[in-house]
Coordinates of N, CA and C in Angstrom, one line a residue:
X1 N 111.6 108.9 158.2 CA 112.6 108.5 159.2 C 113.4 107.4 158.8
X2 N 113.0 106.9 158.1 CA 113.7 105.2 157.8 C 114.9 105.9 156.8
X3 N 114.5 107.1 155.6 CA 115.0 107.1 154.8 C 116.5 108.3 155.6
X4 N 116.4 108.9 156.7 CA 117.4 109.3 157.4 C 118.1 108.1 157.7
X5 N 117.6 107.1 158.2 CA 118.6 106.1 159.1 C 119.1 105.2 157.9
X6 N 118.6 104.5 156.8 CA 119.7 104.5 155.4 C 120.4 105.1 154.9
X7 N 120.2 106.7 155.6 CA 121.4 107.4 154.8 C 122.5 107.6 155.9
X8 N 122.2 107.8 157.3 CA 123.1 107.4 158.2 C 123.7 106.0 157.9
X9 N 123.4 104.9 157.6 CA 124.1 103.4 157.5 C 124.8 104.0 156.0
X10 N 124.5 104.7 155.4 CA 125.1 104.7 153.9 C 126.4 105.5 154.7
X11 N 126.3 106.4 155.4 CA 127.4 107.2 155.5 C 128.5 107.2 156.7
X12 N 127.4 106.1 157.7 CA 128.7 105.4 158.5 C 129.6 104.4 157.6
X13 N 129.0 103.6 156.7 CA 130.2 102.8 156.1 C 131.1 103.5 155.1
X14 N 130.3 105.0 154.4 CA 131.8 105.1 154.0 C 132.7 105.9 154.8
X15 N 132.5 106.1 155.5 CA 133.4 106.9 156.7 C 134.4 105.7 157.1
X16 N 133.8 104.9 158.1 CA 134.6 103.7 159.0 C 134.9 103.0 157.9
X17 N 135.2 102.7 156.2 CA 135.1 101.8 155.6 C 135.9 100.9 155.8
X18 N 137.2 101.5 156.2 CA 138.6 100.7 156.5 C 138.7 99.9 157.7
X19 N 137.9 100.4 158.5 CA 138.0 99.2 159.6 C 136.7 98.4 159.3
X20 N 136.0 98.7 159.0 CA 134.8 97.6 159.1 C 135.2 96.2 158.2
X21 N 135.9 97.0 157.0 CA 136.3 95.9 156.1 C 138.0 95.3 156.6
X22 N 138.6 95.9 157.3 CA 139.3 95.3 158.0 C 139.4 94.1 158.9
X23 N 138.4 94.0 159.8 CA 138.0 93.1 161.0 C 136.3 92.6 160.3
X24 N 136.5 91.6 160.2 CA 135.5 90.6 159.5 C 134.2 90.9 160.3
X25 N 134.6 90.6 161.6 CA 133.5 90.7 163.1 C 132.9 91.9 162.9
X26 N 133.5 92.9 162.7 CA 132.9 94.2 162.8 C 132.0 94.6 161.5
X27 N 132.7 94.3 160.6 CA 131.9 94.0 159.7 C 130.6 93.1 159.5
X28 N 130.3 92.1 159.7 CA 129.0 91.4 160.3 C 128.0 92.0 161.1
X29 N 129.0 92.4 162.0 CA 128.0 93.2 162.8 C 127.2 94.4 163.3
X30 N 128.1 94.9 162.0 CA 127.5 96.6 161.3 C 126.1 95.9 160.2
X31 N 126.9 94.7 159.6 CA 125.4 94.5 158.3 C 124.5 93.6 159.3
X32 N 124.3 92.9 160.1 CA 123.6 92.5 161.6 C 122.9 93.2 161.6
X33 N 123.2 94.9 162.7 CA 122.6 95.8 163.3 C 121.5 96.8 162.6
X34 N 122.2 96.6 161.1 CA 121.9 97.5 159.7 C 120.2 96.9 159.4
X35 N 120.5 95.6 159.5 CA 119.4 95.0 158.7 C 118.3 94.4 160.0
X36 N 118.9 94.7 160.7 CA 117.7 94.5 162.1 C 116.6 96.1 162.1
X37 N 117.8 96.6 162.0 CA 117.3 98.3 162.2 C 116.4 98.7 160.9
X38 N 116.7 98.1 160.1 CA 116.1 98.5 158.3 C 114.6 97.6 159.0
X39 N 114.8 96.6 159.0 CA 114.0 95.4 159.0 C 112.8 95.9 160.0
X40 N 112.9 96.6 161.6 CA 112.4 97.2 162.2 C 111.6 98.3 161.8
X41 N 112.3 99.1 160.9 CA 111.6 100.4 160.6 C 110.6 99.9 159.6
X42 N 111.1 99.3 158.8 CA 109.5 98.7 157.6 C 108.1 98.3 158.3
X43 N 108.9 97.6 159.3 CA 107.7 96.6 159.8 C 106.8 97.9 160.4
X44 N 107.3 98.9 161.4 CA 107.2 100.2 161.6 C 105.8 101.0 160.4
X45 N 106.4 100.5 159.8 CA 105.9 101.3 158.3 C 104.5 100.7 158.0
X46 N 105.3 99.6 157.9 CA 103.8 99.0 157.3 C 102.4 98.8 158.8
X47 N 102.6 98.7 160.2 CA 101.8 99.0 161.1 C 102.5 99.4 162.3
X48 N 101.9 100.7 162.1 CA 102.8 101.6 163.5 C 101.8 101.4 165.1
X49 N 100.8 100.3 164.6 CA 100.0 100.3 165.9 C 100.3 98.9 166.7
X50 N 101.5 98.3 166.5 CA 101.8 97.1 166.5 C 102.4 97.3 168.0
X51 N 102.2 96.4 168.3 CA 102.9 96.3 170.6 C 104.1 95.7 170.1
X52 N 104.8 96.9 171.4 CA 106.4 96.6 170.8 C 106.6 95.8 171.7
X53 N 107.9 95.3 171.6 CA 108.5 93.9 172.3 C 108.6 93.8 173.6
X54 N 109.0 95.1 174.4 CA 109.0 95.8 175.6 C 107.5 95.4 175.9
X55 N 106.5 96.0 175.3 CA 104.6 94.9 176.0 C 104.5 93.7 175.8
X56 N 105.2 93.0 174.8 CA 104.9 91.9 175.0 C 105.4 91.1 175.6
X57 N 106.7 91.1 176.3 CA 107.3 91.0 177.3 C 106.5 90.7 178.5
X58 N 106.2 92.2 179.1 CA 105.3 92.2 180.0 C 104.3 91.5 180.2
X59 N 103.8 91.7 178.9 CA 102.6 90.5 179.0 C 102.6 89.3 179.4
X60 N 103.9 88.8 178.6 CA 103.7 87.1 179.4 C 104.9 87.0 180.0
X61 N 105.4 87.9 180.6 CA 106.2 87.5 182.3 C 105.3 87.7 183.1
X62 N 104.3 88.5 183.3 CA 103.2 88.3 184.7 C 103.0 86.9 184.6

């Protein structure tokens, strides 16, 4: 799965390449979103039995 969503980020930037590299902001915030999402799926990878943020949440707002 991870290696689908790198190749989706590979193929939204060259698609959009002109505006991303157009508007600075938008740009940031495609490699922001890229490297949260990359960063997520490893962590994913390396232990998929890990309580996602949504439980831990829960947990300590009661």
């Amino acid at each position: 799965m991870i290696y689908i969503f790198g190749a989706t980020i590979i193929y939204t930037f060259i698609k959009q390449k002109n505006q991303l590299l157009r508007e600075k902001r938008n740009l940031f915030l495609y490699l922001l979103l890229s490297i949260i999402g990359m960063s997520l799926g490893i962590i994913y990878i390396m232990n998929p039995y890990l309580p996602s943020i949504a439980m831990l949440m829960e947990k300590y707002m009661k």
